Short mmCIF file of C-alpha atoms in Angstrom, two decimals:
data_model
loop_
_atom_site.label_atom_id
_atom_site.label_comp_id
_atom_site.label_asym_id
_atom_site.label_seq_id
_atom_site.Cartn_x
_atom_site.Cartn_y
_atom_site.Cartn_z
CA MET A 6 110.59 110.29 89.01
CA ALA A 7 108.84 106.83 90.32
CA GLU A 8 111.63 105.07 92.32
CA PHE A 9 111.67 102.18 89.56
CA THR A 10 111.23 104.08 86.13
CA ASN A 11 113.50 102.35 83.28
CA LYS A 12 114.34 99.38 85.47
CA ARG A 13 113.21 95.39 84.53
CA ILE A 14 111.33 93.15 86.92
CA VAL A 15 111.17 89.60 85.68
CA ILE A 16 108.73 88.06 87.74
CA THR A 17 108.49 83.98 87.50
CA GLY A 18 104.59 82.34 88.37
CA GLY A 19 104.17 86.11 86.87
CA ALA A 20 99.95 84.81 85.89
CA GLY A 21 98.90 84.21 89.88
CA GLY A 22 97.44 85.56 91.39
CA ILE A 23 100.46 87.32 94.04
CA GLY A 24 101.94 87.77 90.44
CA ILE A 25 100.26 90.13 88.61
CA GLU A 26 99.72 92.08 91.48
CA THR A 27 103.20 92.56 92.13
CA ALA A 28 103.71 93.40 89.11
CA ARG A 29 100.90 95.87 89.02
CA THR A 30 102.85 97.70 91.94
CA PHE A 31 106.03 97.89 89.91
CA LEU A 32 103.98 99.49 87.02
CA ASP A 33 102.34 101.60 89.25
CA HIS A 34 106.67 102.76 90.68
CA GLY A 35 107.79 102.77 86.94
CA ALA A 36 109.46 99.39 85.75
CA HIS A 37 108.67 97.18 83.35
CA VAL A 38 108.19 93.90 83.86
CA VAL A 39 109.08 91.23 82.47
CA LEU A 40 105.90 87.76 83.03
CA VAL A 41 106.92 84.16 82.91
CA ASP A 42 104.60 81.51 83.30
CA LEU A 43 103.66 78.10 82.12
CA GLU A 44 100.19 79.44 79.80
CA VAL A 45 99.93 81.88 77.01
CA GLU A 46 96.41 81.91 77.94
CA ARG A 47 97.11 83.22 81.69
CA LEU A 48 99.94 85.63 80.53
CA GLU A 49 97.37 87.34 78.39
CA ALA A 50 95.10 88.02 80.47
CA ALA A 51 97.62 88.41 83.11
CA ARG A 52 98.90 91.22 80.70
CA ALA A 53 95.06 92.37 79.48
CA ALA A 54 94.36 93.09 83.03
CA LEU A 55 97.56 95.42 83.64
CA GLY A 56 97.44 97.31 80.75
CA VAL A 57 99.85 99.00 80.13
CA ASN A 58 102.59 98.69 77.35
CA ARG A 59 105.53 97.83 79.93
CA VAL A 60 104.56 94.65 80.04
CA PHE A 61 106.38 91.77 78.33
CA THR A 62 105.33 87.80 78.52
CA VAL A 63 107.77 85.08 78.46
CA VAL A 64 106.13 81.43 78.13
CA SER A 65 108.40 78.86 80.26
CA ASP A 66 107.79 76.00 82.25
CA LEU A 67 111.87 77.15 84.10
CA ALA A 68 112.87 73.20 83.40
CA THR A 69 116.35 73.76 82.53
CA PRO A 70 118.94 76.00 83.26
CA ALA A 71 119.14 76.55 79.45
CA ASP A 72 115.64 78.06 80.07
CA CYS A 73 116.70 80.03 82.73
CA VAL A 74 119.95 82.21 80.86
CA ASP A 75 117.68 82.29 77.98
CA ILE A 76 114.88 84.24 80.10
CA MET A 77 117.53 86.73 81.70
CA GLU A 78 119.00 87.36 78.18
CA ARG A 79 116.59 88.00 76.99
CA ALA A 80 115.66 90.96 79.61
CA LYS A 81 119.27 91.67 80.61
CA PRO A 82 120.04 93.98 82.59
CA ALA A 83 117.50 93.08 85.20
CA TYR A 84 117.14 94.52 88.51
CA ALA A 85 115.05 92.12 90.15
CA LEU A 86 114.42 88.96 89.77
CA VAL A 87 111.07 87.93 91.64
CA HIS A 88 110.70 84.10 91.46
CA LEU A 89 107.23 83.14 93.01
CA ALA A 90 106.77 80.21 90.40
CA GLY A 91 106.07 76.53 91.99
CA VAL A 92 103.26 73.89 92.86
CA PHE A 93 101.52 73.25 95.41
CA GLU A 94 100.46 69.31 95.57
CA ARG A 95 99.18 67.07 98.29
CA ASP A 96 101.99 64.60 99.48
CA PRO A 97 100.32 60.95 99.64
CA LEU A 98 104.18 60.11 101.52
CA LEU A 99 104.11 56.63 99.23
CA SER A 100 106.83 55.26 97.45
CA GLU A 101 105.46 54.31 94.49
CA GLU A 102 103.90 57.85 93.89
CA HIS A 103 107.79 59.87 94.40
CA GLY A 104 106.58 61.77 91.65
CA VAL A 105 105.38 63.80 93.74
CA TRP A 106 108.72 65.13 95.75
CA ASP A 107 110.61 64.68 92.27
CA ARG A 108 107.93 67.47 91.14
CA ALA A 109 108.07 69.54 94.32
CA ILE A 110 111.45 70.03 94.76
CA ALA A 111 111.98 71.01 90.79
CA ALA A 112 109.58 73.80 90.16
CA ASN A 113 109.82 75.82 93.66
CA LEU A 114 113.49 75.00 94.03
CA THR A 115 115.73 73.90 91.50
CA THR A 116 113.81 76.59 89.12
CA ALA A 117 114.77 79.34 92.13
CA TYR A 118 118.33 77.76 92.01
CA ASP A 119 119.01 77.65 88.20
CA MET A 120 116.85 81.61 87.58
CA ALA A 121 119.28 83.50 90.66
CA VAL A 122 122.22 81.93 88.77
CA ALA A 123 121.37 83.49 85.42
CA PHE A 124 120.36 86.54 86.84
CA ARG A 125 123.39 87.11 88.47
CA THR A 126 125.70 88.00 85.43
CA ARG A 127 122.42 89.82 83.54
CA THR A 128 122.15 92.75 86.94
CA ASP A 129 121.50 96.20 86.18
CA PRO A 130 125.13 97.45 86.72
CA ARG A 131 123.51 101.09 88.09
CA ALA A 132 122.28 100.06 91.85
CA ALA A 133 122.33 97.13 93.70
CA SER A 134 120.01 94.30 92.45
CA ARG A 135 117.50 92.22 94.31
CA ILE A 136 116.41 88.89 94.37
CA VAL A 137 112.83 87.68 96.12
CA PHE A 138 112.26 83.92 96.77
CA ALA A 139 109.03 82.73 97.43
CA SER A 140 108.56 81.05 100.56
CA SER A 141 106.13 79.35 102.91
CA VAL A 142 104.74 80.08 105.62
CA ALA A 143 104.41 76.21 105.41
CA TYR A 144 108.34 74.92 106.03
CA ARG A 145 108.28 77.01 109.45
CA ARG A 146 104.59 75.63 111.16
CA GLY A 147 105.25 72.07 108.49
CA SER A 148 102.30 70.80 106.42
CA ALA A 149 101.00 67.59 106.65
CA ASP A 150 99.35 66.97 103.62
CA ARG A 151 102.56 68.00 101.85
CA ALA A 152 105.28 67.70 103.15
CA ALA A 153 107.21 67.74 100.30
CA TYR A 154 106.20 71.44 99.31
CA ALA A 155 107.25 72.23 102.81
CA ALA A 156 110.74 70.80 102.31
CA ALA A 157 111.28 71.91 99.06
CA LYS A 158 110.03 75.98 101.01
CA GLY A 159 112.48 75.28 103.80
CA GLY A 160 115.49 75.47 101.08
CA ILE A 161 113.93 78.40 99.62
CA VAL A 162 115.46 79.52 103.33
CA GLY A 163 118.49 77.68 103.17
CA LEU A 164 119.28 79.33 99.47
CA THR A 165 117.94 83.12 100.58
CA ARG A 166 120.44 82.49 103.06
CA ALA A 167 123.56 81.38 101.08
CA LEU A 168 123.35 83.51 98.29
CA SER A 169 123.04 86.79 100.59
CA ARG A 170 126.89 86.12 101.70
CA LYS A 171 127.94 85.06 98.14
CA TYR A 172 126.09 86.97 96.10
CA ALA A 173 126.90 90.10 98.54
CA PRO A 174 127.56 93.02 98.68
CA ASP A 175 126.80 93.45 94.92
CA ILE A 176 122.69 91.57 94.82
CA LEU A 177 120.53 91.82 98.26
CA VAL A 178 118.79 88.40 98.40
CA ASN A 179 115.78 87.61 100.67
CA ALA A 180 112.39 85.71 100.47
CA ILE A 181 108.71 85.69 100.82
CA ALA A 182 107.03 83.44 103.39
CA PRO A 183 103.06 84.12 102.97
CA GLY A 184 99.73 82.24 104.67
CA LEU A 185 96.67 81.91 103.54
CA ILE A 186 96.54 84.39 100.25
CA VAL A 187 93.58 84.08 98.34
CA THR A 188 94.44 82.66 94.81
CA ARG A 189 93.65 80.22 92.82
CA MET A 190 96.56 77.78 94.45
CA SER A 191 95.07 78.14 97.91
CA GLU A 192 91.14 77.69 96.68
CA GLN A 193 91.10 74.01 97.43
CA ILE A 194 92.11 74.16 100.86
CA ILE A 195 90.20 77.39 101.45
CA VAL A 196 86.71 75.07 100.71
CA GLU A 197 88.20 72.16 102.62
CA ARG A 198 88.80 73.98 106.04
CA GLY A 199 88.78 77.60 105.44
CA GLU A 200 87.03 78.57 108.53
CA ALA A 201 88.93 76.70 111.15
CA TYR A 202 92.31 77.41 109.63
CA ARG A 203 90.45 81.71 109.33
CA ASN A 204 89.67 81.50 113.43
CA GLU A 205 93.58 80.22 113.63
CA ILE A 206 94.53 83.55 111.76
CA PRO A 207 95.00 86.47 114.73
CA LEU A 208 94.28 89.14 112.34
CA GLY A 209 91.29 87.34 111.28
CA ARG A 210 91.08 86.90 107.44
CA PHE A 211 93.14 85.79 104.92
CA GLY A 212 95.59 87.57 103.14
CA GLN A 213 95.21 89.36 99.90
CA PRO A 214 98.19 89.07 96.86
CA SER A 215 98.54 92.99 97.19
CA GLU A 216 98.83 92.52 101.10
CA VAL A 217 102.05 90.25 99.63
CA ALA A 218 103.06 92.37 96.56
CA SER A 219 103.68 95.49 98.76
CA VAL A 220 105.96 93.59 101.27
CA ILE A 221 108.30 92.70 97.34
CA ARG A 222 108.36 95.53 96.33
CA PHE A 223 110.45 97.06 99.46
CA LEU A 224 112.41 94.09 99.48
CA CYS A 225 113.96 95.88 96.44
CA SER A 226 113.44 99.35 96.81
CA LYS A 227 115.73 102.15 98.27
CA ASP A 228 114.79 100.72 101.82
CA ALA A 229 115.60 97.86 101.91
CA SER A 230 119.16 99.00 101.30
CA TYR A 231 120.52 97.14 104.08
CA VAL A 232 118.58 94.28 104.62
CA THR A 233 119.74 90.64 102.68
CA GLY A 234 119.92 87.54 103.32
CA GLN A 235 115.62 87.71 105.18
CA THR A 236 112.61 85.19 105.16
CA ILE A 237 109.62 88.11 106.13
CA THR A 238 106.74 86.23 106.36
CA ILE A 239 103.08 87.78 105.82
CA ASP A 240 100.92 85.62 107.46
CA GLY A 241 98.33 87.85 109.94
CA GLY A 242 100.15 86.70 112.55
CA ILE A 243 99.19 82.77 112.14
CA THR A 244 102.38 81.27 113.04
CA ASN A 245 103.44 83.83 116.35
CA ALA A 246 99.58 82.95 117.30
#
């Protein structure tokens, strides 16, 4: 029997490149997935790409705690929450443009907190449940053009560590910190400075969404039953280069 048979996995940002590949790997191992994203059209395209009947979709911007509770009520009992949703904006660092900071914290960090709180009481009691948050190497390396984003992703790491203590032993809480992965979100950076960035990566290439998805699946698997409070970097070695 596949490891995740009949287990429900909630994936926010589920219509993105990493979200689709994460859904695919869980589906391949028997899971039911709930994809949450902003746009109906992208969710429909994601569901069509996955091509199975164990995919459910929810349109939401996760703007309020009530929105997050509604999603988890629909999905309960859930085995895992994979929180990938977020925004990635250039930060001009101007007092009159505070919206970039507000959106970065709200969409990347506050939504993670609200989803985790909603998830806690709506889990599958058959096994220790899992939360996987998406941080970024931006919090490790710093991001000169996206300071608000880097700060929010650093906050994800703090949240991961705190909840891993608070939710233990019933829920294991971990995070991933991807580097430059080939998705729609990274297109502009690749256009602007892709070659220079690639030259810094010891593996000599950008990452693929499936290479992030496989780590997420591991963190939700029985093989990671003694792993909690960790942030796993997936960057081809650039952080240590």
